[in-house]
CSV table of C-alpha atoms and ligand atoms in Angstrom, one decimal:
chain,number,residue,atom,x,y,z
A,1,MET,CA,117.5,111.0,17.7
A,2,ASN,CA,118.2,114.8,19.6
A,3,PHE,CA,118.8,114.7,23.1
A,4,GLU,CA,115.2,115.5,24.6
A,5,ALA,CA,113.7,112.0,21.8
A,6,ILE,CA,116.9,109.9,23.8
A,7,ARG,CA,115.7,111.0,27.3
A,8,GLN,CA,112.1,110.4,26.0
A,9,GLN,CA,112.6,107.0,25.2
A,10,GLU,CA,114.9,105.7,28.1
A,11,LYS,CA,112.4,107.3,30.5
A,12,GLU,CA,109.6,105.0,28.9
A,13,ASN,CA,112.3,102.1,28.8
A,14,LEU,CA,114.3,101.6,31.2
A,15,MET,CA,115.0,101.0,34.5
A,16,PRO,CA,115.6,104.3,36.8
A,17,THR,CA,118.1,102.8,38.2
A,18,TYR,CA,121.2,105.7,37.1
A,19,GLY,CA,121.2,109.4,38.0
A,20,ARG,CA,122.8,110.6,34.2
A,21,PHE,CA,124.4,113.5,33.2
A,22,PRO,CA,122.2,115.9,30.9
A,23,VAL,CA,124.0,114.7,28.4
A,24,ALA,CA,123.8,111.4,25.8
A,25,LEU,CA,126.9,110.7,24.0
A,26,VAL,CA,127.5,108.9,20.6
A,27,GLN,CA,130.6,109.1,19.3
A,28,GLY,CA,134.3,109.7,20.3
A,29,LYS,CA,138.6,109.7,19.3
A,30,GLY,CA,141.5,109.7,21.9
A,31,VAL,CA,140.6,111.7,24.9
A,32,TYR,CA,137.7,113.8,23.1
A,33,ALA,CA,133.5,112.8,23.0
A,34,THR,CA,130.9,114.2,20.8
A,35,ASP,CA,127.3,114.2,22.3
A,36,SER,CA,124.4,114.1,20.2
A,37,GLU,CA,123.2,118.0,19.4
A,38,GLY,CA,127.5,118.2,18.3
A,39,LYS,CA,129.0,120.0,21.2
A,40,THR,CA,132.4,118.0,22.1
A,41,TYR,CA,133.8,117.5,25.6
A,42,LEU,CA,137.2,116.9,27.6
A,43,ASP,CA,137.1,113.4,29.4
A,44,PHE,CA,138.5,113.3,32.4
A,45,THR,CA,136.0,110.1,33.6
A,46,SER,CA,137.8,107.2,30.9
A,47,GLY,CA,133.9,105.9,30.6
A,48,ILE,CA,134.7,104.8,35.3
A,49,GLY,CA,138.3,104.3,34.8
A,50,VAL,CA,137.8,101.6,31.4
A,51,ASN,CA,139.2,103.1,28.2
A,52,ALA,CA,142.4,103.6,29.2
A,53,LEU,CA,143.6,104.3,26.1
A,54,GLY,CA,140.8,106.7,25.0
A,55,TRP,CA,137.8,106.4,22.8
A,56,CYS,CA,138.2,104.1,20.0
A,57,ASP,CA,142.6,103.6,19.5
A,58,ASP,CA,143.5,102.3,16.5
A,59,GLY,CA,144.3,99.3,17.7
A,60,TRP,CA,142.5,98.1,20.1
A,61,VAL,CA,139.5,98.5,17.0
A,62,LYS,CA,141.7,96.7,14.8
A,63,ALA,CA,141.9,93.8,17.4
A,64,VAL,CA,138.5,93.9,18.1
A,65,SER,CA,137.4,94.3,14.8
A,66,GLU,CA,139.6,91.2,13.6
A,67,GLN,CA,138.7,88.4,16.1
A,68,ALA,CA,135.2,88.9,16.3
A,69,ALA,CA,135.2,88.5,12.5
A,70,THR,CA,137.6,85.4,13.0
A,71,LEU,CA,135.1,84.2,16.5
A,72,GLN,CA,133.2,85.6,18.3
A,73,HIS,CA,132.2,83.1,21.1
A,74,ILE,CA,133.6,79.7,22.4
A,75,SER,CA,131.9,78.9,25.9
A,76,ASN,CA,134.6,77.5,27.9
A,77,LEU,CA,133.4,74.4,27.3
A,78,TYR,CA,136.6,74.1,24.6
A,79,TYR,CA,139.6,75.4,24.8
A,80,ASN,CA,140.6,79.2,24.7
A,81,PRO,CA,144.2,80.2,22.8
A,82,VAL,CA,142.8,83.5,22.9
A,83,GLN,CA,142.1,83.5,26.6
A,84,THR,CA,145.1,81.3,27.3
A,85,ALA,CA,147.1,83.6,26.0
A,86,LEU,CA,145.8,86.7,27.9
A,87,ALA,CA,146.4,84.2,30.9
A,88,GLU,CA,149.6,83.7,30.3
A,89,GLU,CA,150.8,86.9,30.0
A,90,LEU,CA,148.8,88.8,32.4
A,91,CYS,CA,150.2,85.6,35.1
A,92,ARG,CA,153.8,86.7,33.3
A,93,LEU,CA,153.4,90.4,33.2
A,94,SER,CA,151.7,90.5,37.3
A,95,GLY,CA,153.9,88.0,39.0
A,96,PHE,CA,150.5,85.5,40.0
A,97,SER,CA,150.4,81.9,39.4
A,98,LYS,CA,146.5,81.4,37.8
A,99,VAL,CA,144.2,83.2,36.7
A,100,PHE,CA,139.8,83.3,36.3
A,101,PHE,CA,138.2,84.9,34.3
A,102,GLY,CA,134.8,86.7,35.0
A,103,ASN,CA,133.1,89.8,33.3
A,104,SER,CA,132.9,92.9,36.0
A,105,GLY,CA,135.0,93.6,39.0
A,106,ALA,CA,132.0,92.3,40.8
A,107,GLU,CA,132.0,88.9,39.0
A,108,ALA,CA,136.3,88.8,40.3
A,109,ASN,CA,135.3,89.8,43.8
A,110,GLU,CA,132.9,86.8,44.0
A,111,CYS,CA,136.0,84.7,42.6
A,112,ALA,CA,137.8,85.8,45.2
A,113,ILE,CA,134.8,85.7,48.3
A,114,LYS,CA,134.1,81.6,46.2
A,115,LEU,CA,138.6,81.3,46.5
A,116,ALA,CA,138.9,82.7,50.0
A,117,ARG,CA,135.9,80.4,51.8
A,118,LYS,CA,137.0,77.2,50.3
A,119,PHE,CA,141.0,78.1,51.4
A,120,GLY,CA,139.6,78.0,54.9
A,121,GLU,CA,137.7,75.2,55.0
A,122,THR,CA,141.6,73.4,55.0
A,123,LYS,CA,141.7,75.8,58.1
A,124,ALA,CA,138.8,75.6,60.3
A,125,PRO,CA,134.8,74.5,58.6
A,126,ASP,CA,134.0,77.3,59.9
A,127,CYS,CA,136.8,80.1,58.7
A,128,LYS,CA,134.9,81.6,56.1
A,129,ARG,CA,134.4,85.6,56.9
A,130,ILE,CA,136.1,88.4,55.4
A,131,LEU,CA,137.1,91.3,56.9
A,132,THR,CA,136.9,94.4,54.5
A,133,LEU,CA,137.6,98.2,55.1
A,134,GLU,CA,134.9,101.1,56.0
A,135,ASN,CA,134.3,103.5,53.5
A,136,SER,CA,135.4,99.9,50.5
A,137,PHE,CA,133.2,99.5,47.3
A,138,HIS,CA,133.6,96.5,46.3
A,139,GLY,CA,131.1,96.0,43.4
A,140,ARG,CA,126.2,95.2,43.4
A,141,THR,CA,125.4,91.7,44.1
A,142,VAL,CA,124.8,90.9,46.4
A,143,THR,CA,127.8,89.1,47.8
A,144,THR,CA,129.9,92.3,47.3
A,145,LEU,CA,127.1,94.4,48.6
A,146,ALA,CA,127.7,92.9,51.7
A,147,ALA,CA,131.7,92.9,50.8
A,148,THR,CA,131.7,97.0,50.9
A,149,GLY,CA,131.7,98.9,54.7
A,150,GLN,CA,129.5,101.2,53.6
A,151,ASP,CA,125.8,101.3,55.2
A,152,GLU,CA,124.2,102.6,52.7
A,153,PHE,CA,124.5,99.9,50.0
A,154,HIS,CA,123.1,97.6,53.1
A,155,HIS,CA,119.3,98.4,52.4
A,156,HIS,CA,116.4,97.1,51.2
A,157,PHE,CA,118.4,94.1,49.3
A,158,ASP,CA,117.9,91.5,52.2
A,159,PRO,CA,119.0,88.8,53.4
A,160,PHE,CA,122.8,89.9,52.5
A,161,THR,CA,125.6,87.7,52.0
A,162,GLU,CA,126.6,86.4,55.9
A,163,GLY,CA,129.8,86.4,57.1
A,164,PHE,CA,131.8,89.8,57.1
A,165,ASP,CA,133.4,91.8,58.8
A,166,TYR,CA,134.0,95.7,59.0
A,167,ALA,CA,137.3,97.7,60.4
A,168,PRO,CA,138.4,101.2,60.4
A,169,ILE,CA,141.0,101.9,57.9
A,170,ASP,CA,144.5,102.6,58.7
A,171,ASP,CA,143.7,101.1,62.1
A,172,MET,CA,146.3,98.1,62.8
A,173,GLU,CA,144.5,97.7,66.6
A,174,LYS,CA,140.5,97.9,65.2
A,175,VAL,CA,141.5,95.3,62.0
A,176,ARG,CA,142.9,92.9,64.7
A,177,ALA,CA,140.3,92.6,67.0
A,178,ALA,CA,138.5,91.8,64.2
A,179,VAL,CA,140.5,89.5,62.9
A,180,THR,CA,139.4,85.8,64.9
A,181,GLU,CA,140.1,81.6,64.2
A,182,LYS,CA,136.8,82.0,61.5
A,183,THR,CA,138.5,85.1,59.5
A,184,CYS,CA,139.8,83.1,56.3
A,185,ALA,CA,140.4,86.5,54.1
A,186,VAL,CA,141.1,90.3,54.5
A,187,MET,CA,140.1,92.6,51.0
A,188,ILE,CA,140.8,96.0,50.8
A,189,GLU,CA,141.1,98.9,47.9
A,190,LEU,CA,144.9,99.7,48.3
A,191,ILE,CA,142.8,103.2,47.2
A,192,GLN,CA,139.6,103.7,48.2
A,193,GLY,CA,137.6,104.2,45.1
A,194,GLU,CA,134.3,104.6,44.3
A,195,GLY,CA,134.4,106.1,48.6
A,196,GLY,CA,135.7,109.3,47.7
A,197,VAL,CA,140.3,108.7,46.5
A,198,PHE,CA,140.7,107.6,49.6
A,199,LEU,CA,145.1,106.1,49.8
A,200,LEU,CA,146.0,104.1,52.1
A,201,ASP,CA,148.6,104.4,54.5
A,202,PRO,CA,151.9,102.4,53.7
A,203,GLU,CA,152.4,101.2,56.8
A,204,PHE,CA,148.8,100.0,57.3
A,205,VAL,CA,148.9,98.1,54.6
A,206,ARG,CA,152.7,97.2,55.2
A,207,GLN,CA,151.7,95.8,58.5
A,208,LEU,CA,148.1,93.9,57.2
A,209,ARG,CA,150.3,92.3,54.8
A,210,GLN,CA,152.3,91.4,57.8
A,211,LEU,CA,149.4,90.2,60.1
A,212,CYS,CA,147.8,88.2,57.2
A,213,THR,CA,151.3,86.2,56.9
A,214,GLU,CA,151.3,85.3,60.5
A,215,LYS,CA,147.4,84.0,61.0
A,216,GLY,CA,148.1,82.2,57.5
A,217,ILE,CA,145.2,83.8,55.7
A,218,LEU,CA,145.1,86.2,52.7
A,219,LEU,CA,145.2,89.4,51.5
A,220,ILE,CA,142.9,90.0,48.6
A,221,ALA,CA,143.8,93.5,46.8
A,222,ASP,CA,140.3,95.0,44.9
A,223,GLU,CA,142.3,96.8,42.3
A,224,VAL,CA,139.6,96.8,39.8
A,225,GLN,CA,140.2,100.2,40.0
A,226,THR,CA,143.8,101.0,39.9
A,227,GLY,CA,144.7,97.9,37.5
A,228,ILE,CA,146.1,98.2,34.8
A,229,GLY,CA,148.2,101.3,35.1
A,230,ARG,CA,145.6,103.7,35.8
A,231,THR,CA,148.3,104.1,39.3
A,232,GLY,CA,152.0,104.2,37.4
A,233,LYS,CA,152.3,100.3,37.4
A,234,LEU,CA,150.4,97.7,35.9
A,235,PHE,CA,148.9,96.8,39.6
A,236,CYS,CA,149.0,99.6,42.9
A,237,PHE,CA,150.1,96.5,44.7
A,238,GLU,CA,153.6,97.5,43.4
A,239,ARG,CA,153.9,101.0,43.9
A,240,TYR,CA,152.7,100.2,47.9
A,241,GLY,CA,155.9,97.4,48.2
A,242,ILE,CA,154.0,94.4,48.8
A,243,ARG,CA,152.4,91.0,47.7
A,244,PRO,CA,149.1,90.3,48.2
A,245,ASP,CA,147.3,86.5,47.9
A,246,VAL,CA,144.7,87.9,45.8
A,247,VAL,CA,144.0,90.1,43.0
A,248,THR,CA,141.2,91.7,41.3
A,249,SER,CA,141.3,93.5,38.1
A,250,ALA,CA,138.7,94.7,35.0
A,251,LYS,CA,138.1,98.5,34.8
A,252,GLY,CA,140.6,99.3,32.1
A,253,LEU,CA,141.9,95.9,31.3
A,254,GLY,CA,139.1,94.9,28.3
A,255,GLY,CA,139.9,99.1,27.3
A,256,GLY,CA,135.9,98.8,26.9
A,257,LEU,CA,134.7,95.9,27.0
A,258,PRO,CA,133.0,93.7,30.0
A,259,ILE,CA,135.9,90.8,31.4
A,260,GLY,CA,136.6,90.8,34.8
A,261,ALA,CA,140.2,88.3,36.7
A,262,CYS,CA,140.9,86.6,39.3
A,263,LEU,CA,144.6,86.2,40.3
A,264,CYS,CA,145.7,84.1,42.5
A,265,SER,CA,149.6,82.9,44.1
A,266,ALA,CA,151.1,79.2,43.2
A,267,GLU,CA,149.2,78.1,46.1
A,268,LEU,CA,145.8,78.7,45.9
A,269,GLY,CA,146.0,78.4,41.8
A,270,ALA,CA,144.1,74.4,42.8
A,271,VAL,CA,141.8,76.0,45.5
A,272,LEU,CA,139.1,76.0,43.0
A,273,SER,CA,138.9,73.4,40.9
A,274,GLY,CA,136.3,71.0,38.6
A,275,GLY,CA,132.9,72.1,38.2
A,276,MET,CA,133.4,74.9,41.2
A,277,HIS,CA,133.3,78.8,39.5
A,278,GLY,CA,132.3,79.2,35.5
A,279,SER,CA,130.4,81.3,33.3
A,280,THR,CA,129.1,81.5,30.3
A,281,PHE,CA,130.7,84.7,28.6
A,282,GLY,CA,134.2,84.5,30.9
A,283,GLY,CA,137.7,85.0,29.1
A,284,GLY,CA,136.1,84.9,25.8
A,285,PRO,CA,137.7,85.2,22.2
A,286,VAL,CA,136.8,89.4,21.8
A,287,VAL,CA,137.6,90.7,25.2
A,288,CYS,CA,140.6,87.8,25.5
A,289,ALA,CA,141.8,90.2,22.2
A,290,ALA,CA,140.9,93.2,24.0
A,291,ALA,CA,143.2,92.8,27.2
A,292,ARG,CA,145.9,91.3,25.3
A,293,TYR,CA,146.1,94.5,23.4
A,294,MET,CA,145.6,96.7,26.8
A,295,LEU,CA,148.7,95.3,28.5
A,296,GLY,CA,150.8,95.2,25.0
A,297,ARG,CA,150.4,98.5,24.9
A,298,ILE,CA,150.7,99.0,29.0
A,299,ALA,CA,152.4,97.4,30.8
A,300,ASP,CA,155.6,99.3,29.6
A,301,PRO,CA,158.0,100.6,31.8
A,302,ALA,CA,158.4,104.2,29.7
A,303,PHE,CA,154.4,103.8,29.4
A,304,LEU,CA,153.4,103.4,32.9
A,305,ALA,CA,156.9,105.8,34.1
A,306,GLU,CA,154.7,108.3,31.9
A,307,VAL,CA,151.3,107.5,34.1
A,308,GLU,CA,152.9,108.5,36.9
A,309,ALA,CA,155.2,111.4,35.7
A,310,LYS,CA,151.4,113.1,34.1
A,311,GLY,CA,149.0,112.7,37.0
A,312,ALA,CA,151.8,114.4,39.5
A,313,TYR,CA,152.0,117.3,36.9
A,314,LEU,CA,148.2,116.8,35.9
A,315,GLN,CA,147.9,117.2,40.7
A,316,GLU,CA,150.5,120.9,40.7
A,317,LYS,CA,148.5,121.7,38.1
A,318,LEU,CA,145.4,120.9,40.6
A,319,ARG,CA,147.1,123.1,43.4
A,320,THR,CA,146.5,126.3,42.0
A,321,ILE,CA,143.0,125.9,41.0
A,322,PRO,CA,142.7,128.0,44.7
A,323,GLN,CA,138.3,126.7,45.7
A,324,LEU,CA,140.4,123.6,45.7
A,325,THR,CA,142.0,121.0,48.5
A,326,ASN,CA,143.2,118.1,48.7
A,327,ILE,CA,144.7,117.3,46.2
A,328,ARG,CA,145.7,113.6,46.1
A,329,GLY,CA,146.0,110.7,44.5
A,330,MET,CA,147.9,107.8,42.8
A,331,GLY,CA,149.4,108.0,39.0
A,332,LEU,CA,146.1,109.1,37.1
A,333,MET,CA,143.9,108.6,39.7
A,334,ILE,CA,143.5,111.2,41.5
A,335,GLY,CA,140.7,113.3,43.9
A,336,ALA,CA,140.3,116.6,44.7
A,337,ASP,CA,137.8,118.4,47.5
A,338,VAL,CA,135.8,121.1,47.2
A,339,LYS,CA,136.5,123.7,49.7
A,340,PRO,CA,133.4,123.8,52.1
A,341,GLU,CA,132.8,128.1,51.6
A,342,THR,CA,132.5,127.7,47.6
A,343,GLY,CA,128.4,126.4,48.6
A,344,LEU,CA,129.9,124.0,45.6
A,345,THR,CA,128.9,120.3,45.5
A,346,SER,CA,131.4,117.8,43.8
A,347,LEU,CA,128.2,116.9,41.8
A,348,ASP,CA,127.9,120.7,41.4
A,349,VAL,CA,131.4,121.1,40.0
A,350,ALA,CA,130.9,118.0,37.7
A,351,ASN,CA,127.9,119.4,36.4
A,352,LEU,CA,129.7,123.7,35.9
A,353,CYS,CA,132.6,121.6,34.0
A,354,LEU,CA,130.0,119.4,31.8
A,355,LYS,CA,128.6,122.7,30.5
A,356,LYS,CA,132.0,123.7,29.6
A,357,GLY,CA,132.2,120.5,27.4
A,358,MET,CA,134.3,118.4,29.8
A,359,LEU,CA,133.5,115.4,31.8
A,360,VAL,CA,134.3,114.6,35.3
A,361,LEU,CA,133.4,112.4,38.0
A,362,THR,CA,132.3,112.4,41.6
A,363,ALA,CA,133.2,110.2,44.9
A,364,HIS,CA,131.5,111.6,47.5
A,365,LYS,CA,132.4,114.9,48.6
A,366,ALA,CA,135.4,114.4,46.1
A,367,VAL,CA,136.0,115.4,42.0
A,368,ARG,CA,137.9,112.2,40.5
A,369,LEU,CA,140.3,112.8,37.9
A,370,LEU,CA,140.6,109.4,35.2
A,371,PRO,CA,141.6,110.9,32.2
A,372,PRO,CA,142.3,108.0,29.4
A,373,LEU,CA,146.3,107.1,30.4
A,374,VAL,CA,147.4,108.7,27.1
A,375,MET,CA,145.9,112.0,27.9
A,376,THR,CA,148.4,114.4,26.9
A,377,ARG,CA,149.8,116.9,29.2
A,378,GLU,CA,148.4,120.1,27.1
A,379,GLU,CA,145.3,118.0,26.9
A,380,MET,CA,145.8,118.5,31.1
A,381,ASP,CA,146.2,121.9,30.2
A,382,GLN,CA,143.3,122.3,29.2
A,383,GLY,CA,140.9,120.6,31.3
A,384,VAL,CA,142.9,122.5,34.5
A,385,ALA,CA,141.9,125.9,32.9
A,386,VAL,CA,138.2,124.6,32.4
A,387,LEU,CA,137.8,123.7,35.8
A,388,ARG,CA,139.9,127.0,37.2
A,389,GLN,CA,137.1,128.8,35.1
A,390,ALA,CA,134.2,127.1,36.1
A,391,LEU,CA,134.6,127.6,40.1
A,392,LYS,CA,135.4,131.3,39.0
A,393,GLU,CA,132.5,131.3,37.3
A,394,ALA,CA,130.3,129.5,39.9
A,395,THR,CA,132.3,131.3,43.1
A,396,ALA,CA,132.6,134.9,42.2
B,1,LIG,C1,133.7,99.6,39.4
B,1,LIG,C2,134.4,98.6,41.3
B,1,LIG,C3,134.0,97.6,41.5
B,1,LIG,C4,133.2,97.0,41.1
B,1,LIG,O1,132.7,96.1,38.8
B,1,LIG,P1,131.5,95.9,38.2
B,1,LIG,O2,132.7,95.9,36.8
B,1,LIG,O3,130.8,97.7,38.3
B,1,LIG,O4,131.2,95.2,38.8
B,1,LIG,C5,134.0,96.6,42.1
B,1,LIG,N1,135.9,96.3,43.1
B,1,LIG,C6,136.2,98.7,42.2
B,1,LIG,C7,137.1,98.9,44.2
B,1,LIG,C8,135.7,98.8,42.3
B,1,LIG,O5,136.1,100.3,41.3
């Protein structure tokens, strides 16, 4: 089917919720994908941080297809050895004690929110409020939209879930003022991804950890985007030198299949008891086989060190493009602003790159790069050359 036919089929049959780039991808291998017209693209998106090993990695395909051919779904009524093996690996590698599996980032956060509120009850009946940060992003369910600290997400779907307060990032005074007797948890992204690739200040994070400990409340790290090797450690909290009480994970965990995980400390392990939470699909054998394969490849110190080194390499190369400024990031989660004098928006840049056969993301004003963690330096050089040429032509 050609692109126009696909576009028409979408227009006639899908709810128009997505603003899509005018390309239909039909096949991929490694860091390259092919569209319906046979054009290839170099990928700096990983399907928004999901395809951490690129498209159709041989070992990943094998792990998924073998499990699909063995036992595709159980339901959580019965024991599931693929789920238990993944849970053991994830706990061992992360240093947490218990995990719950859902199907997405938003669901991982829903679990964290339920856990925090149930935990709050043990302190006081009305200790149920959760503080999040301005400009954050925590998901698209009604509750995780409420948790998201951006006003633009707080329209149309009211009444939203109550019980969220917001404080500006890196402002300990405002955070202190916002934490009350009714606060049971603070939920943060260590690097705000959708918000524009903003790294929290390490000193702020350290003080926040201290505040939560002093108050006996939970620090929840939403690592849906930053986790599973993206920043050069299995989890970004390791790079900040702190340990949250609860961590959520999703995007890169399944390498392309939908899985979310909510991890917690030993102390919190029994907070959600029988019948309090669940999921039909959560932790199914196929997604768990995929995630086990992903961890097997990514949770390797040499692999993670390469992610960090390649991230530094890519940032350095991006700094040589004159139209870009404020290059920032950690590992292979990188943001760059387009200089205002170019008159170009980040979306303009993404479209220019697309025309030249390269996929990049935007996050508000930033061009956001989340390349597959397996991308080589040579492939990064190719991408930087495309970006340089696109910006040069557009500002000539
Ligand atoms: C993507 C994202 C989510 C939502 O994940 P879904 O799988 O789309 O529900 C939540 N938090 C953060 C930090 C994210 O980047």
